[in-house]
PDB file of C-alpha atoms and ligand atoms in Angstrom:
ATOM      1  CA  UNK K  26     -63.069  67.256 -17.339  1.00 96.00           C
ATOM      2  CA  UNK K  27     -65.915  68.984 -15.483  1.00 98.00           C
ATOM      3  CA  UNK K  28     -66.911  72.534 -16.365  1.00 98.00           C
ATOM      4  CA  UNK K  29     -68.986  74.896 -14.231  1.00 98.00           C
ATOM      5  CA  UNK K  30     -70.825  77.685 -16.016  1.00 98.00           C
ATOM      6  CA  UNK K  31     -71.262  80.591 -13.581  1.00 98.00           C
ATOM      7  CA  UNK K  32     -73.585  83.162 -15.190  1.00 98.00           C
ATOM      8  CA  UNK K  33     -74.800  86.514 -13.943  1.00 98.00           C
ATOM      9  CA  UNK K  34     -75.170  90.205 -14.623  1.00 97.00           C
ATOM     10  CA  UNK K  35     -72.139  91.082 -12.446  1.00 98.00           C
ATOM     11  CA  UNK K  36     -73.073  94.781 -12.511  1.00 98.00           C
ATOM     12  CA  UNK K  37     -70.567  95.056 -10.853  1.00 98.00           C
ATOM     13  CA  UNK K  38     -68.839  91.883  -9.596  1.00 98.00           C
ATOM     14  CA  UNK K  39     -68.845  91.718  -5.771  1.00 98.00           C
ATOM     15  CA  UNK K  40     -66.912  89.854  -3.080  1.00 97.00           C
ATOM     16  CA  UNK K  41     -69.832  87.412  -2.999  1.00 97.00           C
ATOM     17  CA  UNK K  42     -69.334  86.555  -6.680  1.00 98.00           C
ATOM     18  CA  UNK K  43     -65.582  86.096  -6.211  1.00 97.00           C
ATOM     19  CA  UNK K  44     -66.227  83.747  -3.289  1.00 97.00           C
ATOM     20  CA  UNK K  45     -68.553  81.701  -5.522  1.00 98.00           C
ATOM     21  CA  UNK K  46     -65.959  81.540  -8.330  1.00 98.00           C
ATOM     22  CA  UNK K  47     -63.396  80.291  -5.795  1.00 97.00           C
ATOM     23  CA  UNK K  48     -65.776  77.660  -4.410  1.00 97.00           C
ATOM     24  CA  UNK K  49     -66.928  76.524  -7.861  1.00 98.00           C
ATOM     25  CA  UNK K  50     -63.243  76.072  -8.734  1.00 97.00           C
ATOM     26  CA  UNK K  51     -62.826  73.744  -5.763  1.00 97.00           C
ATOM     27  CA  UNK K  52     -65.568  71.442  -7.078  1.00 97.00           C
ATOM     28  CA  UNK K  53     -65.177  71.636 -10.869  1.00 98.00           C
ATOM     29  CA  UNK K  54     -62.062  71.333 -13.062  1.00 98.00           C
ATOM     30  CA  UNK K  55     -62.873  74.498 -14.999  1.00 98.00           C
ATOM     31  CA  UNK K  56     -65.016  77.549 -14.313  1.00 98.00           C
ATOM     32  CA  UNK K  57     -66.405  79.811 -17.035  1.00 98.00           C
ATOM     33  CA  UNK K  58     -67.867  83.071 -15.772  1.00 98.00           C
ATOM     34  CA  UNK K  59     -70.500  84.266 -18.253  1.00 98.00           C
ATOM     35  CA  UNK K  60     -71.651  87.881 -18.224  1.00 98.00           C
ATOM     36  CA  UNK K  61     -75.156  88.162 -19.605  1.00 96.00           C
ATOM     37  CA  UNK K  62     -78.157  90.409 -19.606  1.00 84.00           C
ATOM     38  CA  UNK K  63     -81.016  89.981 -17.178  1.00 85.00           C
ATOM     39  CA  UNK K  64     -84.133  90.979 -19.134  1.00 88.00           C
ATOM     40  CA  UNK K  65     -85.782  92.273 -15.956  1.00 87.00           C
ATOM     41  CA  UNK K  66     -82.906  94.637 -15.032  1.00 83.00           C
ATOM     42  CA  UNK K  67     -81.503  97.764 -16.706  1.00 91.00           C
ATOM     43  CA  UNK K  68     -77.739  97.498 -16.642  1.00 95.00           C
ATOM     44  CA  UNK K  69     -75.375 100.156 -15.322  1.00 97.00           C
ATOM     45  CA  UNK K  70     -71.934  99.173 -16.670  1.00 97.00           C
ATOM     46  CA  UNK K  71     -71.373  98.088 -20.281  1.00 96.00           C
ATOM     47  CA  UNK K  72     -70.767  94.363 -20.725  1.00 97.00           C
ATOM     48  CA  UNK K  73     -67.101  94.755 -21.742  1.00 97.00           C
ATOM     49  CA  UNK K  74     -66.371  96.739 -18.556  1.00 97.00           C
ATOM     50  CA  UNK K  75     -68.118  94.116 -16.411  1.00 98.00           C
ATOM     51  CA  UNK K  76     -65.918  91.471 -18.064  1.00 98.00           C
ATOM     52  CA  UNK K  77     -62.761  93.532 -17.397  1.00 98.00           C
ATOM     53  CA  UNK K  78     -63.679  94.043 -13.732  1.00 98.00           C
ATOM     54  CA  UNK K  79     -64.157  90.281 -13.235  1.00 98.00           C
ATOM     55  CA  UNK K  80     -60.874  89.544 -15.016  1.00 98.00           C
ATOM     56  CA  UNK K  81     -59.078  92.004 -12.732  1.00 97.00           C
ATOM     57  CA  UNK K  82     -60.635  90.417  -9.636  1.00 97.00           C
ATOM     58  CA  UNK K  83     -59.710  86.924 -10.807  1.00 97.00           C
ATOM     59  CA  UNK K  84     -56.125  87.951 -11.524  1.00 95.00           C
ATOM     60  CA  UNK K  85     -55.853  89.672  -8.154  1.00 93.00           C
ATOM     61  CA  UNK K  86     -56.969  86.536  -6.304  1.00 90.00           C
ATOM     62  CA  UNK K  87     -55.186  84.181  -8.728  1.00 93.00           C
ATOM     63  CA  UNK K  88     -58.373  82.226  -9.362  1.00 92.00           C
ATOM     64  CA  UNK K  89     -58.758  79.659 -12.117  1.00 92.00           C
ATOM     65  CA  UNK K  90     -61.548  80.925 -14.370  1.00 98.00           C
ATOM     66  CA  UNK K  91     -62.273  82.213 -17.851  1.00 98.00           C
ATOM     67  CA  UNK K  92     -64.588  85.180 -18.388  1.00 98.00           C
ATOM     68  CA  UNK K  93     -66.875  85.536 -21.412  1.00 98.00           C
ATOM     69  CA  UNK K  94     -69.956  87.521 -22.322  1.00 98.00           C
ATOM     70  CA  UNK K  95     -73.060  86.066 -23.885  1.00 98.00           C
ATOM     71  CA  UNK K  96     -76.419  87.032 -25.274  1.00 95.00           C
ATOM     72  CA  UNK K  97     -79.393  84.792 -25.869  1.00 96.00           C
ATOM     73  CA  UNK K  98     -80.302  81.766 -23.850  1.00 97.00           C
ATOM     74  CA  UNK K  99     -78.073  80.499 -21.060  1.00 98.00           C
ATOM     75  CA  UNK K 100     -79.139  76.940 -21.862  1.00 98.00           C
ATOM     76  CA  UNK K 101     -77.756  77.332 -25.413  1.00 98.00           C
ATOM     77  CA  UNK K 102     -74.429  78.567 -24.031  1.00 98.00           C
ATOM     78  CA  UNK K 103     -74.324  75.659 -21.586  1.00 98.00           C
ATOM     79  CA  UNK K 104     -74.882  73.218 -24.455  1.00 98.00           C
ATOM     80  CA  UNK K 105     -72.280  74.957 -26.680  1.00 98.00           C
ATOM     81  CA  UNK K 106     -69.669  74.778 -23.886  1.00 98.00           C
ATOM     82  CA  UNK K 107     -70.675  71.227 -22.986  1.00 98.00           C
ATOM     83  CA  UNK K 108     -70.923  72.475 -19.390  1.00 98.00           C
ATOM     84  CA  UNK K 109     -71.294  69.932 -16.615  1.00 98.00           C
ATOM     85  CA  UNK K 110     -73.517  72.243 -14.568  1.00 98.00           C
ATOM     86  CA  UNK K 111     -74.663  75.811 -14.138  1.00 99.00           C
ATOM     87  CA  UNK K 112     -73.528  77.231 -10.784  1.00 98.00           C
ATOM     88  CA  UNK K 113     -75.499  80.000  -9.062  1.00 98.00           C
ATOM     89  CA  UNK K 114     -75.300  81.576  -5.625  1.00 98.00           C
ATOM     90  CA  UNK K 115     -78.267  82.011  -3.292  1.00 97.00           C
ATOM     91  CA  UNK K 116     -78.431  84.546  -0.473  1.00 96.00           C
ATOM     92  CA  UNK K 117     -82.100  84.665   0.423  1.00 95.00           C
ATOM     93  CA  UNK K 118     -85.260  82.577   0.142  1.00 96.00           C
ATOM     94  CA  UNK K 119     -86.345  84.953  -2.651  1.00 95.00           C
ATOM     95  CA  UNK K 120     -83.137  84.027  -4.521  1.00 96.00           C
ATOM     96  CA  UNK K 121     -83.910  80.364  -3.951  1.00 97.00           C
ATOM     97  CA  UNK K 122     -87.436  80.673  -5.402  1.00 98.00           C
ATOM     98  CA  UNK K 123     -86.168  82.491  -8.478  1.00 97.00           C
ATOM     99  CA  UNK K 124     -83.185  80.165  -8.993  1.00 98.00           C
ATOM    100  CA  UNK K 125     -85.375  77.073  -8.653  1.00 98.00           C
ATOM    101  CA  UNK K 126     -87.543  78.297 -11.544  1.00 98.00           C
ATOM    102  CA  UNK K 127     -84.522  79.174 -13.715  1.00 98.00           C
ATOM    103  CA  UNK K 128     -82.922  75.804 -12.914  1.00 98.00           C
ATOM    104  CA  UNK K 129     -86.087  74.006 -14.017  1.00 98.00           C
ATOM    105  CA  UNK K 130     -86.335  76.009 -17.268  1.00 98.00           C
ATOM    106  CA  UNK K 131     -82.677  75.502 -18.116  1.00 98.00           C
ATOM    107  CA  UNK K 132     -83.043  71.778 -17.456  1.00 98.00           C
ATOM    108  CA  UNK K 133     -86.140  71.651 -19.653  1.00 98.00           C
ATOM    109  CA  UNK K 134     -84.252  73.450 -22.443  1.00 98.00           C
ATOM    110  CA  UNK K 135     -81.053  71.409 -22.573  1.00 98.00           C
ATOM    111  CA  UNK K 136     -80.954  68.874 -19.732  1.00 98.00           C
ATOM    112  CA  UNK K 137     -78.363  70.859 -17.756  1.00 98.00           C
ATOM    113  CA  UNK K 138     -78.270  70.580 -13.962  1.00 98.00           C
ATOM    114  CA  UNK K 139     -77.922  73.654 -11.740  1.00 98.00           C
ATOM    115  CA  UNK K 140     -75.826  73.594  -8.572  1.00 98.00           C
ATOM    116  CA  UNK K 141     -76.843  76.225  -6.015  1.00 98.00           C
ATOM    117  CA  UNK K 142     -74.227  77.397  -3.529  1.00 98.00           C
ATOM    118  CA  UNK K 143     -75.394  79.246  -0.419  1.00 97.00           C
ATOM    119  CA  UNK K 144     -73.658  82.570   0.172  1.00 96.00           C
ATOM    120  CA  UNK K 145     -71.171  82.494   3.006  1.00 95.00           C
ATOM    121  CA  UNK K 146     -72.363  84.479   6.037  1.00 89.00           C
ATOM    122  CA  UNK K 147     -70.043  87.414   5.371  1.00 91.00           C
ATOM    123  CA  UNK K 148     -71.393  87.798   1.845  1.00 92.00           C
ATOM    124  CA  UNK K 149     -75.068  87.062   2.454  1.00 92.00           C
ATOM    125  CA  UNK K 150     -75.995  90.753   2.374  1.00 91.00           C
ATOM    126  CA  UNK K 151     -73.702  91.748  -0.503  1.00 95.00           C
ATOM    127  CA  UNK K 152     -75.322  92.380  -3.860  1.00 97.00           C
ATOM    128  CA  UNK K 153     -74.484  94.339  -7.001  1.00 97.00           C
ATOM    129  CA  UNK K 154     -77.569  96.500  -6.436  1.00 96.00           C
ATOM    130  CA  UNK K 155     -76.325  97.418  -2.945  1.00 97.00           C
ATOM    131  CA  UNK K 156     -72.922  98.358  -4.389  1.00 98.00           C
ATOM    132  CA  UNK K 157     -74.557 100.474  -7.108  1.00 97.00           C
ATOM    133  CA  UNK K 158     -76.772 102.256  -4.584  1.00 97.00           C
ATOM    134  CA  UNK K 159     -73.809 103.102  -2.337  1.00 97.00           C
ATOM    135  CA  UNK K 160     -71.663 104.200  -5.290  1.00 97.00           C
ATOM    136  CA  UNK K 161     -74.357 106.514  -6.699  1.00 96.00           C
ATOM    137  CA  UNK K 162     -74.828 108.031  -3.241  1.00 96.00           C
ATOM    138  CA  UNK K 163     -71.103 108.826  -3.060  1.00 95.00           C
ATOM    139  CA  UNK K 164     -70.328 106.248  -0.362  1.00 96.00           C
ATOM    140  CA  UNK K 165     -67.320 103.920  -0.160  1.00 95.00           C
ATOM    141  CA  UNK K 166     -67.835 100.490  -1.743  1.00 97.00           C
ATOM    142  CA  UNK K 167     -64.461  98.934  -0.927  1.00 96.00           C
ATOM    143  CA  UNK K 168     -65.715  96.513   1.730  1.00 96.00           C
ATOM    144  CA  UNK K 169     -68.104  94.873  -0.754  1.00 97.00           C
ATOM    145  CA  UNK K 170     -65.993  94.515  -3.914  1.00 98.00           C
ATOM    146  CA  UNK K 171     -62.447  93.301  -4.659  1.00 97.00           C
ATOM    147  CA  UNK K 172     -59.756  96.017  -4.308  1.00 97.00           C
ATOM    148  CA  UNK K 173     -59.115  96.149  -8.068  1.00 96.00           C
ATOM    149  CA  UNK K 174     -62.830  96.674  -8.723  1.00 97.00           C
ATOM    150  CA  UNK K 175     -63.122  99.402  -6.074  1.00 97.00           C
ATOM    151  CA  UNK K 176     -60.091 101.153  -7.572  1.00 97.00           C
ATOM    152  CA  UNK K 177     -61.387 100.959 -11.153  1.00 96.00           C
ATOM    153  CA  UNK K 178     -64.863 102.176 -10.200  1.00 96.00           C
ATOM    154  CA  UNK K 179     -63.542 104.951  -7.946  1.00 95.00           C
ATOM    155  CA  UNK K 180     -61.297 106.136 -10.798  1.00 94.00           C
ATOM    156  CA  UNK K 181     -64.365 106.457 -13.012  1.00 91.00           C
ATOM    157  CA  UNK K 182     -66.349 108.422 -10.426  1.00 84.00           C
ATOM    158  CA  UNK K 183     -66.985 111.972 -11.688  1.00 78.00           C
ATOM    159  CA  UNK K 184     -65.249 114.649  -9.607  1.00 77.00           C
ATOM    160  CA  UNK K 185     -67.672 116.528  -7.361  1.00 72.00           C
ATOM    161  CA  UNK K 186     -68.778 119.834  -8.842  1.00 73.00           C
ATOM    162  CA  UNK K 187     -67.867 122.969  -6.895  1.00 72.00           C
ATOM    163  CA  UNK K 188     -70.861 124.896  -5.604  1.00 67.00           C
ATOM    164  CA  UNK K 189     -70.517 128.679  -5.408  1.00 61.00           C
TER     165      UNK K 189
HETATM  166  O1  PNS E  20     -77.022  88.108 -11.862  1.00 75.25           O
HETATM  167  P1  PNS E  20     -78.389  87.825 -12.414  1.00 75.25           P
HETATM  168  O2  PNS E  20     -79.112  89.107 -12.775  1.00 75.25           O
HETATM  169  O3  PNS E  20     -79.212  86.943 -11.506  1.00 75.25           O
HETATM  170  O4  PNS E  20     -78.146  87.012 -13.772  1.00 75.25           O
HETATM  171  C1  PNS E  20     -79.236  86.513 -14.478  1.00 75.25           C
HETATM  172  C2  PNS E  20     -78.824  85.812 -15.780  1.00 75.25           C
HETATM  173  C3  PNS E  20     -78.078  86.754 -16.709  1.00 75.25           C
HETATM  174  C4  PNS E  20     -77.947  84.633 -15.450  1.00 75.25           C
HETATM  175  C5  PNS E  20     -80.167  85.344 -16.374  1.00 75.25           C
HETATM  176  O5  PNS E  20     -81.016  86.445 -16.567  1.00 75.25           O
HETATM  177  C6  PNS E  20     -80.004  84.572 -17.670  1.00 75.25           C
HETATM  178  O6  PNS E  20     -79.739  83.400 -17.630  1.00 75.25           O
HETATM  179  N1  PNS E  20     -80.148  85.282 -18.817  1.00 75.25           N
HETATM  180  C7  PNS E  20     -80.025  84.681 -20.114  1.00 75.25           C
HETATM  181  C8  PNS E  20     -81.395  84.494 -20.788  1.00 75.25           C
HETATM  182  C9  PNS E  20     -82.008  83.177 -20.400  1.00 75.25           C
HETATM  183  O7  PNS E  20     -81.464  82.131 -20.614  1.00 75.25           O
HETATM  184  N2  PNS E  20     -83.190  83.284 -19.791  1.00 75.25           N
HETATM  185  C10 PNS E  20     -83.899  82.133 -19.303  1.00 75.25           C
HETATM  186  C11 PNS E  20     -83.381  81.719 -17.939  1.00 75.25           C
HETATM  187  S1  PNS E  20     -84.553  80.773 -17.131  1.00 75.25           S
END
């Protein structure tokens, strides 16, 4: 039984992430999506909400995956789960440079391999930071995130204040 560990901040989950979950599921028997903290980023949504948004997206698309949160080292989680590989997406050469370093460190720590999947062309420009920027500016985000995620985030958007 092969298990793919797909980690990220998912702040929030995007169409690009969902595409990667789908593709990881076509290669591995099981996919575990792991919501963690990136030490170099300040998060927007609380971890439990990020987990719920991914679960809603997975249910909507009827994908095979389990969603968990984690703290601490990814390599320790990979060893605990007896994961076959870590799966990450790459959109840009900057992503590739960063992922290559993380893949090396995670391999050094526990011998795990990392499988990098290139973003599909439609999702190559989609990122959580783009979605956050649009959302904070009051713009629509529905073309970049699953419908359930757009609905849940829109429902949490504060009503505009009336100016006199
Ligand atoms: O979506 P992101 O921000 O690229 O996700 C990054 C994440 C959470 C996967 C990464 O920061 C991570 O693995 N954090 C756990 C801590 C850890 O293991 N750090 C060493 C990795 S080389």
